[in-house]
């Protein structure tokens, strides 16, 4: 008996040591997990993998960034809570990759921190009212703030911030489709916010003038939007000998006066010096206001650009795309005293992404008005051509001149009469362009070269990019004296719908100006994992039994077997 007591005491001491060791290991593991966050992405769509461009940007940050997340609070709808959780998870990745240069805080704007509302007001981050179930009390409304604010100390020591809208679609109804899109673009939106906040200087962009380009309130929103991200200048093409190379991109929007040979030569040599061009061109006449009398004749518009654009690889046709399925509506009166009815308007196609390119991926539709189709050629195999925007599956073209009659909308379009599909309305050109004046030099161009002693470049010094659209109205905004300029993508006849015209412009300009290529994060695609509600209702009992009943049964069986074995062992 005396020999047994020390053995029992030693056994108890060993058990205590093991327990203390296990507890210490668990505590150490939790502390390590707090400071060192890591995970393996085993998903097929790689939804938790950070793109190389974002990773590179985060690794080379030269200052501290704090991100304030305002999507928090009690009784948040499940979809918003999931987006909030995804935002935190993404920012943990950013924190680890940046070696803690990126930190974040989650703040409930309606909580005890009264400064949160003031910050939201300062940066004009508006809340969204959502309906929340309150049980027997019915539905109540609550403000949700799907915003984050990237902040950093400025050169003067004052905190500067950049707001990031986390919800991709501004809607009171936040369904699973919108949630999925918001999560897909979460990395890009947060990374772009940090990038805009930390870059040393904004790229310079020139808005070309001198050929009747649009410069009125209808282009005000586009220019104001670009000024948030770029140094935007107007540049008179006819008044200068050359386009300065400090401009990374030039924007040619809605010219109405033909270009002469000298002006085309200046554009060509700008491209040879590595510049990028955003061509926003109308090849037929006509605007919404042309329909004030109920009809007009759409005429071809000769800008003397066909030879230059064809050399680079494209042709904008003097025609109109008519779409029988993907279109906007227009108010039409069937008679003098009848009320206006919204009817399909085949001349205003809602253009879709023509490829998986990040410039257009995840866009919901770009509104076109009197759009011309675009063809590409194979003049230079070194130039890569990517369709950006296309018509629907049932479309056709009609060459100008053509009559456009408002009353024609009364007859519904018959898809069988629209035999063409995916007509191209915008295209991206990439590669090392060759000069259109390498072998051909008209007399005015030769005189300009001689008088200024210019050295003509016949091949681009580096790869360049061009975006060519067959509709200048893509960049236009509605305007009224009473309300001023509307946002891009807002349609005057249906203001409740907002098309993605602004996103198309910003994505295109970013792709041409951002060498870091953060736009690659927009290429993410997640597999839709939405349950079939009918199947859920039909098999609810079976899966409840599998998930709850089988584990309980396994525990009971294990307990019974363990008890039987133990009794048998000690009974002997």
XYZ file of C-alpha atoms in Angstrom, residues 76-294:
219
model
C -27.445 43.837 -39.540
C -29.085 41.788 -42.312
C -27.222 38.547 -43.004
C -25.996 39.676 -46.444
C -24.428 42.848 -45.033
C -22.928 40.869 -42.145
C -21.326 38.488 -44.623
C -19.886 41.427 -46.576
C -18.566 42.888 -43.330
C -16.889 39.570 -42.459
C -15.383 39.329 -45.953
C -14.037 42.881 -45.629
C -12.327 42.046 -42.339
C -10.844 38.886 -43.819
C -9.525 40.791 -46.839
C -7.959 43.470 -44.628
C -6.270 40.778 -42.512
C -4.630 39.579 -45.730
C -3.587 43.147 -46.511
C -2.144 43.539 -43.010
C -0.057 40.371 -43.280
C 1.211 41.064 -46.809
C 2.144 44.666 -45.961
C 4.001 43.637 -42.794
C 1.475 45.520 -40.633
C 1.731 48.753 -42.635
C -1.988 48.310 -43.285
C -4.132 48.121 -40.150
C -7.877 48.380 -39.740
C -10.605 49.158 -37.253
C -14.287 48.228 -37.435
C -16.610 50.943 -36.150
C -20.348 50.921 -35.529
C -21.461 54.362 -36.788
C -24.603 54.166 -34.668
C -22.709 53.044 -31.576
C -21.072 54.972 -28.759
C -18.377 56.542 -30.965
C -20.011 59.838 -31.928
C -17.070 60.899 -34.123
C -17.926 58.173 -36.683
C -20.989 60.068 -37.977
C -18.921 63.235 -38.348
C -16.312 61.345 -40.405
C -19.043 59.894 -42.624
C -20.470 63.388 -43.204
C -17.021 64.866 -43.883
C -16.344 62.403 -46.696
C -19.980 62.307 -47.893
C -20.365 58.616 -47.192
C -24.135 58.251 -47.110
C -25.997 55.431 -45.422
C -28.538 53.118 -47.006
C -31.906 52.500 -45.295
C -32.706 48.789 -45.093
C -35.693 46.931 -43.712
C -35.034 44.602 -40.766
C -37.430 42.066 -39.295
C -38.310 42.802 -35.642
C -40.299 39.642 -35.006
C -43.875 40.264 -33.900
C -43.331 44.040 -34.178
C -43.031 43.698 -37.933
C -40.381 45.461 -40.036
C -38.221 48.328 -38.886
C -35.849 50.476 -40.897
C -32.191 50.963 -40.071
C -29.338 52.860 -41.686
C -26.447 50.714 -42.929
C -23.115 52.257 -43.945
C -21.317 49.935 -46.424
C -18.226 52.147 -46.452
C -14.550 51.980 -45.573
C -12.147 54.903 -45.295
C -8.451 54.440 -46.082
C -6.470 57.029 -44.084
C -2.836 58.063 -43.805
C -0.907 61.085 -42.460
C -0.227 63.614 -45.215
C 3.024 65.489 -45.727
C 1.803 68.219 -43.387
C 0.890 65.659 -40.719
C -2.839 66.111 -41.326
C -4.812 62.898 -41.823
C -6.089 62.456 -45.362
C -8.640 59.863 -46.395
C -10.058 58.067 -49.405
C -13.599 56.625 -49.142
C -14.298 53.135 -50.499
C -17.850 51.986 -51.210
C -18.008 48.291 -50.299
C -21.390 47.491 -51.819
C -21.007 47.264 -55.584
C -24.580 48.301 -56.354
C -26.251 51.164 -54.501
C -29.543 49.510 -53.652
C -31.784 49.055 -50.635
C -32.290 45.447 -51.703
C -29.008 43.644 -51.113
C -29.577 40.218 -52.631
C -27.157 37.332 -53.027
C -26.216 38.314 -56.572
C -25.178 41.800 -55.487
C -23.349 40.333 -52.484
C -21.394 37.995 -54.725
C -20.364 40.844 -57.022
C -19.404 43.012 -54.032
C -17.181 40.249 -52.693
C -15.586 39.665 -56.104
C -14.599 43.335 -56.351
C -13.677 43.755 -52.683
C -9.940 43.284 -53.236
C -9.865 45.758 -56.118
C -11.951 48.423 -54.357
C -9.867 48.314 -51.164
C -6.523 48.075 -52.992
C -7.467 50.925 -55.325
C -8.413 53.085 -52.342
C -4.997 52.522 -50.763
C -3.267 53.068 -54.109
C -5.046 56.380 -54.743
C -4.128 57.526 -51.257
C -0.420 56.719 -51.489
C 0.697 57.436 -55.037
C 3.188 60.265 -55.317
C 1.574 62.113 -58.227
C -1.423 61.749 -60.470
C -0.838 60.859 -64.143
C -1.346 63.712 -66.599
C -4.177 63.379 -69.117
C -5.032 65.755 -71.985
C -8.529 66.460 -73.308
C -7.918 67.416 -76.944
C -9.537 70.514 -78.389
C -9.431 72.226 -81.764
C -11.696 70.002 -83.872
C -15.088 70.894 -82.463
C -14.797 68.514 -79.507
C -17.570 68.611 -76.938
C -16.831 71.026 -74.099
C -20.095 71.903 -72.406
C -22.108 70.821 -69.326
C -22.900 67.485 -71.005
C -19.255 66.381 -70.579
C -18.816 68.059 -67.188
C -19.371 64.944 -65.086
C -16.808 62.904 -67.037
C -14.146 65.615 -66.707
C -14.918 66.182 -63.015
C -14.690 62.423 -62.409
C -11.333 62.171 -64.180
C -9.989 65.125 -62.182
C -10.382 63.082 -59.004
C -7.708 60.673 -60.248
C -5.680 62.513 -62.907
C -4.195 65.878 -63.774
C -6.567 66.821 -66.568
C -5.619 69.574 -69.027
C -7.276 70.803 -72.190
C -4.883 70.833 -75.126
C -5.446 72.671 -78.419
C -4.072 70.352 -81.067
C -3.866 72.994 -83.783
C -2.028 75.520 -81.638
C 1.039 73.412 -80.782
C 3.777 71.703 -82.769
C 3.478 68.407 -80.875
C 1.576 66.704 -78.077
C 3.806 66.711 -74.965
C 4.954 63.280 -73.845
C 4.195 64.164 -70.222
C 0.585 63.307 -71.044
C 0.215 59.603 -70.508
C -3.141 59.483 -72.287
C -5.087 61.825 -74.548
C -8.873 61.793 -74.796
C -10.461 62.633 -78.159
C -14.168 63.039 -77.511
C -16.911 63.848 -80.019
C -14.951 65.838 -82.627
C -17.182 67.438 -85.260
C -14.604 69.168 -87.508
C -12.394 67.031 -89.804
C -8.763 66.553 -88.770
C -6.144 67.838 -91.175
C -2.977 65.920 -92.017
C -0.784 67.917 -89.612
C -3.089 67.181 -86.668
C -3.204 63.473 -87.508
C 0.584 63.452 -87.761
C 0.860 64.974 -84.269
C -1.401 62.257 -82.867
C 0.593 59.580 -84.703
C 3.933 60.806 -83.342
C 2.466 61.051 -79.854
C 1.573 57.360 -80.146
C 5.084 56.611 -81.434
C 6.446 58.239 -78.262
C 4.516 55.734 -76.148
C 1.310 57.683 -75.580
C -2.154 56.156 -75.185
C -5.372 57.346 -76.840
C -9.028 57.079 -75.823
C -11.055 57.614 -79.018
C -14.717 58.514 -78.355
C -16.054 59.059 -81.859
C -19.425 59.616 -83.524
C -19.534 58.590 -87.188
C -23.181 59.593 -87.675
C -25.066 62.702 -86.627
C -27.855 62.645 -84.076
C -28.552 63.142 -80.370
C -31.571 62.721 -78.128
C -32.451 66.359 -78.748
C -32.605 65.643 -82.492
C -35.926 63.872 -81.798
C -37.715 67.021 -80.605
C -39.692 67.090 -83.855
C -40.271 63.340 -83.734
